mmCIF file of N, CA and C in Angstrom:
data_model
loop_
_atom_site.group_PDB
_atom_site.id
_atom_site.type_symbol
_atom_site.label_atom_id
_atom_site.label_comp_id
_atom_site.label_asym_id
_atom_site.label_seq_id
_atom_site.Cartn_x
_atom_site.Cartn_y
_atom_site.Cartn_z
ATOM 1 N N UNK R 1 214.318 266.442 165.305
ATOM 2 C CA UNK R 1 213.608 266.697 166.538
ATOM 3 C C UNK R 1 213.518 265.407 167.351
ATOM 4 N N UNK R 2 213.747 265.533 168.615
ATOM 5 C CA UNK R 2 213.697 264.399 169.533
ATOM 6 C C UNK R 2 212.248 264.115 169.920
ATOM 7 N N UNK R 3 211.859 262.870 169.821
ATOM 8 C CA UNK R 3 210.503 262.492 170.200
ATOM 9 C C UNK R 3 210.576 261.398 171.268
ATOM 10 N N UNK R 4 209.846 261.616 172.353
ATOM 11 C CA UNK R 4 209.818 260.646 173.446
ATOM 12 C C UNK R 4 208.535 259.839 173.334
ATOM 13 N N UNK R 5 208.680 258.534 173.332
ATOM 14 C CA UNK R 5 207.522 257.647 173.194
ATOM 15 C C UNK R 5 206.753 257.565 174.508
ATOM 16 N N UNK R 6 205.501 257.142 174.442
ATOM 17 C CA UNK R 6 204.730 256.954 175.684
ATOM 18 C C UNK R 6 205.390 255.958 176.638
ATOM 19 N N UNK R 7 206.028 254.930 176.093
ATOM 20 C CA UNK R 7 206.713 253.946 176.942
ATOM 21 C C UNK R 7 207.887 254.590 177.682
ATOM 22 N N UNK R 8 208.612 255.474 176.986
ATOM 23 C CA UNK R 8 209.718 256.172 177.627
ATOM 24 C C UNK R 8 209.201 257.114 178.714
ATOM 25 N N UNK R 9 208.111 257.797 178.425
ATOM 26 C CA UNK R 9 207.521 258.692 179.432
ATOM 27 C C UNK R 9 207.117 257.910 180.682
ATOM 28 N N UNK R 10 206.522 256.743 180.482
ATOM 29 C CA UNK R 10 206.125 255.904 181.613
ATOM 30 C C UNK R 10 207.358 255.462 182.402
ATOM 31 N N UNK R 11 208.416 255.101 181.699
ATOM 32 C CA UNK R 11 209.660 254.705 182.350
ATOM 33 C C UNK R 11 210.212 255.856 183.197
ATOM 34 N N UNK R 12 210.230 257.070 182.633
ATOM 35 C CA UNK R 12 210.707 258.236 183.373
ATOM 36 C C UNK R 12 209.814 258.542 184.571
ATOM 37 N N UNK R 13 208.514 258.356 184.426
ATOM 38 C CA UNK R 13 207.583 258.576 185.539
ATOM 39 C C UNK R 13 207.886 257.612 186.683
ATOM 40 N N UNK R 14 208.114 256.359 186.353
ATOM 41 C CA UNK R 14 208.424 255.337 187.358
ATOM 42 C C UNK R 14 209.754 255.659 188.054
ATOM 43 N N UNK R 15 210.765 256.032 187.272
ATOM 44 C CA UNK R 15 212.060 256.399 187.864
ATOM 45 C C UNK R 15 211.925 257.605 188.790
ATOM 46 N N UNK R 16 211.158 258.579 188.356
ATOM 47 C CA UNK R 16 210.946 259.776 189.166
ATOM 48 C C UNK R 16 210.236 259.431 190.468
ATOM 49 N N UNK R 17 209.241 258.565 190.387
ATOM 50 C CA UNK R 17 208.492 258.152 191.585
ATOM 51 C C UNK R 17 209.401 257.402 192.553
ATOM 52 N N UNK R 18 210.205 256.488 192.042
ATOM 53 C CA UNK R 18 211.123 255.726 192.902
ATOM 54 C C UNK R 18 212.137 256.652 193.576
ATOM 55 N N UNK R 19 212.635 257.648 192.820
ATOM 56 C CA UNK R 19 213.563 258.615 193.396
ATOM 57 C C UNK R 19 212.869 259.404 194.510
ATOM 58 N N UNK R 20 211.646 259.835 194.272
ATOM 59 C CA UNK R 20 210.884 260.579 195.275
ATOM 60 C C UNK R 20 210.667 259.720 196.520
ATOM 61 N N UNK R 21 210.289 258.466 196.333
ATOM 62 C CA UNK R 21 210.090 257.562 197.468
ATOM 63 C C UNK R 21 211.365 257.423 198.293
ATOM 64 N N UNK R 22 212.498 257.301 197.638
ATOM 65 C CA UNK R 22 213.776 257.180 198.357
ATOM 66 C C UNK R 22 214.110 258.448 199.120
ATOM 67 N N UNK R 23 213.875 259.608 198.500
ATOM 68 C CA UNK R 23 214.146 260.874 199.177
ATOM 69 C C UNK R 23 213.242 261.049 200.392
ATOM 70 N N UNK R 24 211.975 260.642 200.261
ATOM 71 C CA UNK R 24 211.042 260.767 201.383
ATOM 72 C C UNK R 24 211.443 259.814 202.519
ATOM 73 N N UNK R 25 211.814 258.596 202.173
ATOM 74 C CA UNK R 25 212.242 257.640 203.205
ATOM 75 C C UNK R 25 213.454 258.180 203.966
ATOM 76 N N UNK R 26 214.401 258.763 203.251
ATOM 77 C CA UNK R 26 215.568 259.375 203.889
ATOM 78 C C UNK R 26 215.139 260.534 204.786
ATOM 79 N N UNK R 27 214.248 261.366 204.288
ATOM 80 C CA UNK R 27 213.723 262.497 205.060
ATOM 81 C C UNK R 27 213.054 262.013 206.351
ATOM 82 N N UNK R 28 212.203 260.992 206.239
ATOM 83 C CA UNK R 28 211.492 260.479 207.409
ATOM 84 C C UNK R 28 212.469 259.917 208.437
ATOM 85 N N UNK R 29 213.439 259.155 207.986
ATOM 86 C CA UNK R 29 214.435 258.594 208.913
ATOM 87 C C UNK R 29 215.209 259.698 209.626
ATOM 88 N N UNK R 30 215.494 260.794 208.906
ATOM 89 C CA UNK R 30 216.274 261.887 209.489
ATOM 90 C C UNK R 30 215.445 262.722 210.460
ATOM 91 N N UNK R 31 214.200 263.046 210.079
ATOM 92 C CA UNK R 31 213.412 264.005 210.851
ATOM 93 C C UNK R 31 212.375 263.372 211.786
ATOM 94 N N UNK R 32 212.012 262.135 211.541
ATOM 95 C CA UNK R 32 211.068 261.431 212.417
ATOM 96 C C UNK R 32 211.683 260.092 212.833
ATOM 97 N N UNK R 33 212.890 260.190 213.344
ATOM 98 C CA UNK R 33 213.683 259.012 213.681
ATOM 99 C C UNK R 33 212.943 258.078 214.629
ATOM 100 N N UNK R 34 212.391 258.622 215.681
ATOM 101 C CA UNK R 34 211.697 257.800 216.670
ATOM 102 C C UNK R 34 210.504 257.075 216.057
ATOM 103 N N UNK R 35 209.752 257.778 215.223
ATOM 104 C CA UNK R 35 208.558 257.187 214.609
ATOM 105 C C UNK R 35 208.914 256.108 213.585
ATOM 106 N N UNK R 36 210.127 256.152 213.044
ATOM 107 C CA UNK R 36 210.552 255.189 212.017
ATOM 108 C C UNK R 36 211.283 253.971 212.580
ATOM 109 N N UNK R 37 211.476 253.906 213.892
ATOM 110 C CA UNK R 37 212.281 252.824 214.463
ATOM 111 C C UNK R 37 211.707 251.438 214.192
ATOM 112 N N UNK R 38 210.406 251.319 214.047
ATOM 113 C CA UNK R 38 209.804 250.013 213.803
ATOM 114 C C UNK R 38 209.832 249.559 212.354
ATOM 115 N N UNK R 39 210.426 250.360 211.479
ATOM 116 C CA UNK R 39 210.455 250.056 210.052
ATOM 117 C C UNK R 39 211.858 249.674 209.603
ATOM 118 N N UNK R 40 211.970 248.540 208.895
ATOM 119 C CA UNK R 40 213.214 248.301 208.175
ATOM 120 C C UNK R 40 213.089 249.050 206.843
ATOM 121 N N UNK R 41 214.135 249.051 206.027
ATOM 122 C CA UNK R 41 214.116 249.836 204.791
ATOM 123 C C UNK R 41 212.970 249.432 203.862
ATOM 124 N N UNK R 42 212.762 248.134 203.693
ATOM 125 C CA UNK R 42 211.714 247.660 202.780
ATOM 126 C C UNK R 42 210.329 248.071 203.270
ATOM 127 N N UNK R 43 210.065 247.914 204.567
ATOM 128 C CA UNK R 43 208.738 248.264 205.069
ATOM 129 C C UNK R 43 208.509 249.776 205.052
ATOM 130 N N UNK R 44 209.567 250.574 205.273
ATOM 131 C CA UNK R 44 209.416 252.020 205.192
ATOM 132 C C UNK R 44 209.108 252.439 203.757
ATOM 133 N N UNK R 45 209.808 251.863 202.792
ATOM 134 C CA UNK R 45 209.536 252.183 201.382
ATOM 135 C C UNK R 45 208.118 251.765 200.999
ATOM 136 N N UNK R 46 207.661 250.642 201.518
ATOM 137 C CA UNK R 46 206.282 250.213 201.254
ATOM 138 C C UNK R 46 205.291 251.204 201.874
ATOM 139 N N UNK R 47 205.553 251.649 203.105
ATOM 140 C CA UNK R 47 204.681 252.629 203.762
ATOM 141 C C UNK R 47 204.641 253.921 202.957
ATOM 142 N N UNK R 48 205.813 254.385 202.491
ATOM 143 C CA UNK R 48 205.893 255.617 201.693
ATOM 144 C C UNK R 48 205.092 255.468 200.410
ATOM 145 N N UNK R 49 205.243 254.340 199.732
ATOM 146 C CA UNK R 49 204.515 254.116 198.481
ATOM 147 C C UNK R 49 203.000 254.153 198.703
ATOM 148 N N UNK R 50 202.541 253.525 199.772
ATOM 149 C CA UNK R 50 201.111 253.537 200.087
ATOM 150 C C UNK R 50 200.638 254.930 200.492
ATOM 151 N N UNK R 51 201.474 255.663 201.225
ATOM 152 C CA UNK R 51 201.106 257.022 201.635
ATOM 153 C C UNK R 51 201.000 257.945 200.419
ATOM 154 N N UNK R 52 201.871 257.769 199.443
ATOM 155 C CA UNK R 52 201.784 258.563 198.211
ATOM 156 C C UNK R 52 200.469 258.261 197.499
ATOM 157 N N UNK R 53 200.093 257.009 197.450
ATOM 158 C CA UNK R 53 198.821 256.632 196.815
ATOM 159 C C UNK R 53 197.637 257.254 197.557
ATOM 160 N N UNK R 54 197.690 257.264 198.898
ATOM 161 C CA UNK R 54 196.614 257.893 199.681
ATOM 162 C C UNK R 54 196.570 259.401 199.423
ATOM 163 N N UNK R 55 197.734 260.030 199.327
ATOM 164 C CA UNK R 55 197.796 261.469 199.042
ATOM 165 C C UNK R 55 197.183 261.756 197.669
ATOM 166 N N UNK R 56 197.474 260.915 196.698
ATOM 167 C CA UNK R 56 196.895 261.097 195.358
ATOM 168 C C UNK R 56 195.373 260.999 195.410
ATOM 169 N N UNK R 57 194.850 260.075 196.193
ATOM 170 C CA UNK R 57 193.400 259.943 196.335
ATOM 171 C C UNK R 57 192.781 261.189 196.960
ATOM 172 N N UNK R 58 193.548 261.875 197.802
ATOM 173 C CA UNK R 58 193.077 263.105 198.443
ATOM 174 C C UNK R 58 193.344 264.342 197.587
ATOM 175 N N UNK R 59 193.805 264.119 196.365
ATOM 176 C CA UNK R 59 194.141 265.209 195.441
ATOM 177 C C UNK R 59 195.281 266.081 195.978
ATOM 178 N N UNK R 60 196.197 265.456 196.689
ATOM 179 C CA UNK R 60 197.402 266.134 197.154
ATOM 180 C C UNK R 60 198.500 265.737 196.185
ATOM 181 N N UNK R 61 198.933 266.682 195.374
ATOM 182 C CA UNK R 61 199.837 266.366 194.273
ATOM 183 C C UNK R 61 201.191 267.079 194.337
ATOM 184 N N UNK R 62 201.229 268.244 194.948
ATOM 185 C CA UNK R 62 202.497 268.973 195.018
ATOM 186 C C UNK R 62 203.454 268.219 195.923
ATOM 187 N N UNK R 63 204.688 268.122 195.485
ATOM 188 C CA UNK R 63 205.675 267.330 196.217
ATOM 189 C C UNK R 63 205.792 267.767 197.673
ATOM 190 N N UNK R 64 205.869 269.065 197.917
ATOM 191 C CA UNK R 64 206.029 269.531 199.304
ATOM 192 C C UNK R 64 204.808 269.183 200.152
ATOM 193 N N UNK R 65 203.619 269.196 199.548
ATOM 194 C CA UNK R 65 202.411 268.842 200.292
ATOM 195 C C UNK R 65 202.337 267.341 200.546
ATOM 196 N N UNK R 66 202.807 266.554 199.590
ATOM 197 C CA UNK R 66 202.837 265.097 199.786
ATOM 198 C C UNK R 66 203.789 264.757 200.933
ATOM 199 N N UNK R 67 204.936 265.423 200.976
ATOM 200 C CA UNK R 67 205.893 265.185 202.059
ATOM 201 C C UNK R 67 205.290 265.622 203.393
ATOM 202 N N UNK R 68 204.645 266.781 203.417
ATOM 203 C CA UNK R 68 204.003 267.243 204.655
ATOM 204 C C UNK R 68 202.926 266.257 205.093
ATOM 205 N N UNK R 69 202.133 265.755 204.144
ATOM 206 C CA UNK R 69 201.093 264.757 204.445
ATOM 207 C C UNK R 69 201.732 263.523 205.083
ATOM 208 N N UNK R 70 202.838 263.045 204.512
ATOM 209 C CA UNK R 70 203.484 261.847 205.053
ATOM 210 C C UNK R 70 204.098 262.121 206.425
ATOM 211 N N UNK R 71 204.668 263.302 206.611
ATOM 212 C CA UNK R 71 205.182 263.666 207.944
ATOM 213 C C UNK R 71 204.055 263.599 208.972
ATOM 214 N N UNK R 72 202.934 264.180 208.628
ATOM 215 C CA UNK R 72 201.790 264.212 209.536
ATOM 216 C C UNK R 72 201.305 262.798 209.842
ATOM 217 N N UNK R 73 201.128 261.997 208.803
ATOM 218 C CA UNK R 73 200.612 260.637 208.992
ATOM 219 C C UNK R 73 201.583 259.781 209.801
ATOM 220 N N UNK R 74 202.874 259.884 209.513
ATOM 221 C CA UNK R 74 203.867 259.109 210.272
ATOM 222 C C UNK R 74 203.853 259.555 211.734
ATOM 223 N N UNK R 75 203.782 260.848 211.961
ATOM 224 C CA UNK R 75 203.790 261.397 213.308
ATOM 225 C C UNK R 75 202.553 260.949 214.084
ATOM 226 N N UNK R 76 201.395 260.918 213.418
ATOM 227 C CA UNK R 76 200.151 260.525 214.088
ATOM 228 C C UNK R 76 200.043 259.021 214.294
ATOM 229 N N UNK R 77 200.367 258.266 213.256
ATOM 230 C CA UNK R 77 200.132 256.815 213.281
ATOM 231 C C UNK R 77 201.005 256.077 214.285
ATOM 232 N N UNK R 78 202.162 256.594 214.556
ATOM 233 C CA UNK R 78 203.118 255.855 215.370
ATOM 234 C C UNK R 78 203.245 256.366 216.791
ATOM 235 N N UNK R 79 202.168 256.957 217.280
ATOM 236 C CA UNK R 79 202.123 257.411 218.658
ATOM 237 C C UNK R 79 200.677 257.300 219.112
ATOM 238 N N UNK R 80 200.441 256.455 220.088
ATOM 239 C CA UNK R 80 199.072 256.187 220.535
ATOM 240 C C UNK R 80 198.333 257.447 220.970
ATOM 241 N N UNK R 81 199.005 258.310 221.706
ATOM 242 C CA UNK R 81 198.356 259.520 222.194
ATOM 243 C C UNK R 81 197.999 260.474 221.041
ATOM 244 N N UNK R 82 198.914 260.595 220.082
ATOM 245 C CA UNK R 82 198.645 261.480 218.942
ATOM 246 C C UNK R 82 197.636 260.877 217.977
ATOM 247 N N UNK R 83 197.563 259.564 217.945
ATOM 248 C CA UNK R 83 196.712 258.870 216.968
ATOM 249 C C UNK R 83 195.246 259.281 217.082
ATOM 250 N N UNK R 84 194.830 259.750 218.246
ATOM 251 C CA UNK R 84 193.434 260.160 218.425
ATOM 252 C C UNK R 84 193.056 261.318 217.498
ATOM 253 N N UNK R 85 194.047 262.051 217.000
ATOM 254 C CA UNK R 85 193.776 263.167 216.085
ATOM 255 C C UNK R 85 193.573 262.709 214.643
ATOM 256 N N UNK R 86 193.957 261.505 214.330
ATOM 257 C CA UNK R 86 193.919 261.032 212.941
ATOM 258 C C UNK R 86 192.542 261.125 212.280
ATOM 259 N N UNK R 87 191.449 260.734 212.953
ATOM 260 C CA UNK R 87 190.145 260.841 212.281
ATOM 261 C C UNK R 87 189.777 262.275 211.885
ATOM 262 N N UNK R 88 190.071 263.226 212.740
ATOM 263 C CA UNK R 88 189.760 264.615 212.412
ATOM 264 C C UNK R 88 190.676 265.130 211.306
ATOM 265 N N UNK R 89 191.920 264.698 211.299
ATOM 266 C CA UNK R 89 192.829 265.066 210.215
ATOM 267 C C UNK R 89 192.271 264.560 208.892
ATOM 268 N N UNK R 90 191.810 263.317 208.867
ATOM 269 C CA UNK R 90 191.223 262.767 207.636
ATOM 270 C C UNK R 90 189.975 263.553 207.232
ATOM 271 N N UNK R 91 189.174 263.952 208.197
ATOM 272 C CA UNK R 91 187.975 264.744 207.900
ATOM 273 C C UNK R 91 188.360 266.064 207.236
ATOM 274 N N UNK R 92 189.368 266.727 207.758
ATOM 275 C CA UNK R 92 189.823 267.992 207.180
ATOM 276 C C UNK R 92 190.352 267.761 205.765
ATOM 277 N N UNK R 93 191.169 266.727 205.592
ATOM 278 C CA UNK R 93 191.747 266.450 204.281
ATOM 279 C C UNK R 93 190.689 266.081 203.248
ATOM 280 N N UNK R 94 189.582 265.498 203.698
ATOM 281 C CA UNK R 94 188.497 265.113 202.793
ATOM 282 C C UNK R 94 187.436 266.193 202.610
ATOM 283 N N UNK R 95 187.573 267.322 203.298
ATOM 284 C CA UNK R 95 186.560 268.373 203.252
ATOM 285 C C UNK R 95 186.481 268.980 201.854
ATOM 286 N N UNK R 96 185.357 268.787 201.184
ATOM 287 C CA UNK R 96 185.193 269.263 199.805
ATOM 288 C C UNK R 96 185.081 270.775 199.712
ATOM 289 N N UNK R 97 184.825 271.446 200.815
ATOM 290 C CA UNK R 97 184.744 272.904 200.787
ATOM 291 C C UNK R 97 186.118 273.572 200.818
ATOM 292 N N UNK R 98 187.146 272.793 201.087
ATOM 293 C CA UNK R 98 188.511 273.331 201.060
ATOM 294 C C UNK R 98 189.115 272.884 199.731
ATOM 295 N N UNK R 99 189.032 273.768 198.742
ATOM 296 C CA UNK R 99 189.396 273.415 197.372
ATOM 297 C C UNK R 99 190.879 273.137 197.162
ATOM 298 N N UNK R 100 191.728 273.924 197.773
ATOM 299 C CA UNK R 100 193.144 273.876 197.433
ATOM 300 C C UNK R 100 193.924 273.007 198.403
ATOM 301 N N UNK R 101 194.763 272.157 197.842
ATOM 302 C CA UNK R 101 195.548 271.245 198.672
ATOM 303 C C UNK R 101 196.450 272.000 199.644
ATOM 304 N N UNK R 102 196.982 273.154 199.230
ATOM 305 C CA UNK R 102 197.824 273.949 200.133
ATOM 306 C C UNK R 102 197.044 274.349 201.379
ATOM 307 N N UNK R 103 195.781 274.744 201.183
ATOM 308 C CA UNK R 103 194.949 275.154 202.321
ATOM 309 C C UNK R 103 194.669 273.987 203.250
ATOM 310 N N UNK R 104 194.370 272.819 202.676
ATOM 311 C CA UNK R 104 194.078 271.654 203.523
ATOM 312 C C UNK R 104 195.293 271.259 204.357
ATOM 313 N N UNK R 105 196.459 271.261 203.721
ATOM 314 C CA UNK R 105 197.682 270.902 204.438
ATOM 315 C C UNK R 105 197.973 271.939 205.524
ATOM 316 N N UNK R 106 197.815 273.220 205.210
ATOM 317 C CA UNK R 106 198.077 274.272 206.197
ATOM 318 C C UNK R 106 197.144 274.149 207.397
ATOM 319 N N UNK R 107 195.870 273.878 207.155
ATOM 320 C CA UNK R 107 194.912 273.726 208.252
ATOM 321 C C UNK R 107 195.273 272.518 209.118
ATOM 322 N N UNK R 108 195.622 271.414 208.473
ATOM 323 C CA UNK R 108 195.997 270.204 209.223
ATOM 324 C C UNK R 108 197.262 270.460 210.036
ATOM 325 N N UNK R 109 198.252 271.099 209.441
ATOM 326 C CA UNK R 109 199.478 271.399 210.191
ATOM 327 C C UNK R 109 199.166 272.278 211.395
ATOM 328 N N UNK R 110 198.310 273.268 211.200
ATOM 329 C CA UNK R 110 197.932 274.129 212.318
ATOM 330 C C UNK R 110 197.255 273.349 213.421
ATOM 331 N N UNK R 111 196.362 272.446 213.038
ATOM 332 C CA UNK R 111 195.648 271.631 214.024
ATOM 333 C C UNK R 111 196.603 270.690 214.757
ATOM 334 N N UNK R 112 197.456 270.006 214.012
ATOM 335 C CA UNK R 112 198.331 268.998 214.597
ATOM 336 C C UNK R 112 199.454 269.627 215.422
ATOM 337 N N UNK R 113 200.083 270.655 214.910
ATOM 338 C CA UNK R 113 201.249 271.224 215.586
ATOM 339 C C UNK R 113 200.906 272.193 216.704
ATOM 340 N N UNK R 114 199.838 272.944 216.517
ATOM 341 C CA UNK R 114 199.486 273.936 217.524
ATOM 342 C C UNK R 114 198.550 273.406 218.593
ATOM 343 N N UNK R 115 198.068 272.171 218.398
ATOM 344 C CA UNK R 115 197.095 271.631 219.338
ATOM 345 C C UNK R 115 195.834 272.506 219.388
ATOM 346 N N UNK R 116 195.554 273.204 218.293
ATOM 347 C CA UNK R 116 194.390 274.074 218.206
ATOM 348 C C UNK R 116 193.170 273.255 217.822
ATOM 349 N N UNK R 117 192.074 273.379 218.549
ATOM 350 C CA UNK R 117 190.866 272.643 218.160
ATOM 351 C C UNK R 117 190.408 273.082 216.775
ATOM 352 N N UNK R 118 190.001 272.137 215.978
ATOM 353 C CA UNK R 118 189.489 272.420 214.636
ATOM 354 C C UNK R 118 188.068 272.937 214.782
ATOM 355 N N UNK R 119 187.850 274.168 214.356
ATOM 356 C CA UNK R 119 186.540 274.787 214.493
ATOM 357 C C UNK R 119 186.127 275.427 213.168
ATOM 358 N N UNK R 120 185.576 274.646 212.256
ATOM 359 C CA UNK R 120 185.127 275.276 211.018
ATOM 360 C C UNK R 120 183.931 276.174 211.322
ATOM 361 N N UNK R 121 183.872 277.280 210.666
ATOM 362 C CA UNK R 121 182.684 278.101 210.809
ATOM 363 C C UNK R 121 182.192 278.465 209.420
ATOM 364 N N UNK R 122 180.927 278.243 209.202
ATOM 365 C CA UNK R 122 180.321 278.483 207.904
ATOM 366 C C UNK R 122 178.944 279.087 208.136
ATOM 367 N N UNK R 123 178.662 280.154 207.422
ATOM 368 C CA UNK R 123 177.320 280.718 207.535
ATOM 369 C C UNK R 123 176.362 279.994 206.618
ATOM 370 N N UNK R 124 176.895 279.442 205.550
ATOM 371 C CA UNK R 124 176.099 278.612 204.652
ATOM 372 C C UNK R 124 177.051 277.704 203.881
ATOM 373 N N UNK R 125 176.518 276.880 202.996
ATOM 374 C CA UNK R 125 177.341 275.906 202.280
ATOM 375 C C UNK R 125 178.353 276.569 201.349
ATOM 376 N N UNK R 126 178.121 277.819 200.975
ATOM 377 C CA UNK R 126 179.047 278.489 200.069
ATOM 378 C C UNK R 126 180.148 279.253 200.798
ATOM 379 N N UNK R 127 180.035 279.390 202.088
ATOM 380 C CA UNK R 127 181.052 280.108 202.847
ATOM 381 C C UNK R 127 182.265 279.207 203.014
ATOM 382 N N UNK R 128 183.392 279.657 202.530
ATOM 383 C CA UNK R 128 184.607 278.849 202.582
ATOM 384 C C UNK R 128 185.605 279.414 203.578
ATOM 385 N N UNK R 129 185.109 280.035 204.607
ATOM 386 C CA UNK R 129 185.977 280.603 205.634
ATOM 387 C C UNK R 129 186.171 279.598 206.754
ATOM 388 N N UNK R 130 187.373 279.486 207.204
ATOM 389 C CA UNK R 130 187.664 278.539 208.266
ATOM 390 C C UNK R 130 188.515 279.203 209.311
ATOM 391 N N UNK R 131 188.238 278.873 210.542
ATOM 392 C CA UNK R 131 189.042 279.349 211.645
ATOM 393 C C UNK R 131 190.136 278.311 211.851
ATOM 394 N N UNK R 132 191.364 278.750 211.720
ATOM 395 C CA UNK R 132 192.461 277.827 211.946
ATOM 396 C C UNK R 132 193.559 278.556 212.685
ATOM 397 N N UNK R 133 194.606 277.831 212.996
ATOM 398 C CA UNK R 133 195.707 278.438 213.697
ATOM 399 C C UNK R 133 196.521 279.305 212.730
ATOM 400 N N UNK R 134 197.542 279.940 213.258
ATOM 401 C CA UNK R 134 198.365 280.802 212.438
ATOM 402 C C UNK R 134 199.010 280.021 211.297
ATOM 403 N N UNK R 135 199.328 280.732 210.262
ATOM 404 C CA UNK R 135 199.926 280.129 209.067
ATOM 405 C C UNK R 135 201.299 279.556 209.388
ATOM 406 N N UNK R 136 201.527 278.323 208.952
ATOM 407 C CA UNK R 136 202.815 277.680 209.193
ATOM 408 C C UNK R 136 203.639 277.582 207.934
ATOM 409 N N UNK R 137 203.031 277.828 206.790
ATOM 410 C CA UNK R 137 203.767 277.669 205.538
ATOM 411 C C UNK R 137 204.240 278.987 204.993
#
């Protein structure tokens, strides 16, 4: 029987993370070309690595949600007019009443892409209903 040591698992985790970072950097350059113009390869990889760490702190773990989070952050951070939405995006992402990362990402995408005002409505602290734009995922 094949047994993988903890050191090998850590090595594979690091390789997987580096591969993911490279794929995301390629994705960002392809799909957010204008927003990436101020980054050389090293600085873009550093930005991606830090964005992954921020996503982990927000309990965003699914690869597709991490990529969506980075798309949103890159799109907001590198445009002065759009940047005004960043504080509200962070508020939504940090909202403890939105349990699932898929829901938080969907609400943020609706807010950012549709230009829909974020209007949470709650009858009490246990009400987890939110008014958001149409589903994008």
